[in-house]
PDB file of C-alpha atoms in Angstrom:
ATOM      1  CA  UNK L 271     -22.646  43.774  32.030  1.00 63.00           C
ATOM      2  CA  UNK L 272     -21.666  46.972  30.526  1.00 74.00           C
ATOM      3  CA  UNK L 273     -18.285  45.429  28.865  1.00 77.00           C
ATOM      4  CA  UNK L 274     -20.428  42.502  27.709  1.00 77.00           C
ATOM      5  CA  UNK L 275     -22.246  44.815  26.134  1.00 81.00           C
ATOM      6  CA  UNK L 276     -19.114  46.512  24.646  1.00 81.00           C
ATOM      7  CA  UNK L 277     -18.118  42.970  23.535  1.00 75.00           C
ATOM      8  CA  UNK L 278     -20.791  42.176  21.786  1.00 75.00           C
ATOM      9  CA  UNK L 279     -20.860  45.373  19.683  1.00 78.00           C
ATOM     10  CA  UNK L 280     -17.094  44.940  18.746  1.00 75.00           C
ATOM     11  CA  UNK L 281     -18.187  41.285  17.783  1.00 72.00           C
ATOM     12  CA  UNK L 282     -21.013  42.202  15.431  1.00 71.00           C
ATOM     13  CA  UNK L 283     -19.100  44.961  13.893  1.00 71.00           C
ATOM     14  CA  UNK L 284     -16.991  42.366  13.010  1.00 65.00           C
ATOM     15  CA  UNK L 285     -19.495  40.600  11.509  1.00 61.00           C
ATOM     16  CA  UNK L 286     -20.700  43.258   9.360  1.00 63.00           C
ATOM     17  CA  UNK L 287     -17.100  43.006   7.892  1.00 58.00           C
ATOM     18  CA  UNK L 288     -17.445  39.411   7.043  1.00 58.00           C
ATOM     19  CA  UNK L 289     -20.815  38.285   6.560  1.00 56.00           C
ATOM     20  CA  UNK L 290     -21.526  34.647   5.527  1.00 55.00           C
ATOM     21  CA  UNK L 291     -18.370  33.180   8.273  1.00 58.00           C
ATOM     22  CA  UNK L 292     -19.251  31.430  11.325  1.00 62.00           C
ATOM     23  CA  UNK L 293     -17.820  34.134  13.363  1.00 59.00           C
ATOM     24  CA  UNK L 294     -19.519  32.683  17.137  1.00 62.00           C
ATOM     25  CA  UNK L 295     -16.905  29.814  17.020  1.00 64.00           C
ATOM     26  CA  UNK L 296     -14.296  32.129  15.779  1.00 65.00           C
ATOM     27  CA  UNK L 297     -14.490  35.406  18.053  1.00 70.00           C
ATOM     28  CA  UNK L 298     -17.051  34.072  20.571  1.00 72.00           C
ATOM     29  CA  UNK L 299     -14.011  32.448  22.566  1.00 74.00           C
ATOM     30  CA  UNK L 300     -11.716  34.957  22.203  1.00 76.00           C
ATOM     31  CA  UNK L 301     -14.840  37.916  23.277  1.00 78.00           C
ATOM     32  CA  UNK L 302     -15.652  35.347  26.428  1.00 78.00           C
ATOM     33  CA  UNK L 303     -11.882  35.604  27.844  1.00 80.00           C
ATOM     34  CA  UNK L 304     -11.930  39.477  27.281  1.00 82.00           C
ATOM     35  CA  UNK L 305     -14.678  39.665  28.916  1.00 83.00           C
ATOM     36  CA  UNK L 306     -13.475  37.237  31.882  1.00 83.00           C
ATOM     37  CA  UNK L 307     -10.554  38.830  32.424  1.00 84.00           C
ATOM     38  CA  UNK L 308     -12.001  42.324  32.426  1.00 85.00           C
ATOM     39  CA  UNK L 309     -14.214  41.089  35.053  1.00 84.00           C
ATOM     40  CA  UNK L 310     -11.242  39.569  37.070  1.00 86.00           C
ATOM     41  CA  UNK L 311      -9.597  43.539  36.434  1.00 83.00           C
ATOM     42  CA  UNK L 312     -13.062  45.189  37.571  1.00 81.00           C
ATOM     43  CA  UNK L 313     -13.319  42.647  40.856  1.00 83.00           C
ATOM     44  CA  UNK L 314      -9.976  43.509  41.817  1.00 84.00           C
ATOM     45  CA  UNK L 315     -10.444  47.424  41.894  1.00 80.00           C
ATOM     46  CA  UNK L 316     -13.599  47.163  43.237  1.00 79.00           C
ATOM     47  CA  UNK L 317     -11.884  44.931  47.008  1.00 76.00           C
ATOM     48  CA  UNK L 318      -8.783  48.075  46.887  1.00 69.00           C
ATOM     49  CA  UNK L 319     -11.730  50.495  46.924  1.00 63.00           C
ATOM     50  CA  UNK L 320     -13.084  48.083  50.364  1.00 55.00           C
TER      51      UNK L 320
END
């Protein structure tokens, strides 16, 4: 939850630098698969730690 957090910061920083775009259809995607695939990166450190 903490990098969704992260995510969502970088996303509406990126907002503040271009306000009046629909920028959910064009960075929501691409902050989803970050996050994903930092999940996939955190769930395989945490099974080597096991």
């Amino acid at each position: 939850m903490v990098y969704l957090e992260f995510i969502i910061s970088i996303v509406t920083e990126i907002s503040r630098d271009r306000p009046g775009e629909n920028l959910t259809e064009r960075y929501g995607f691409r902050a989803l698969s970050i996050y994903l695939g930092y999940r996939r990166i955190i769930e395989r450190l945490s099974f080597r730690r096991d």
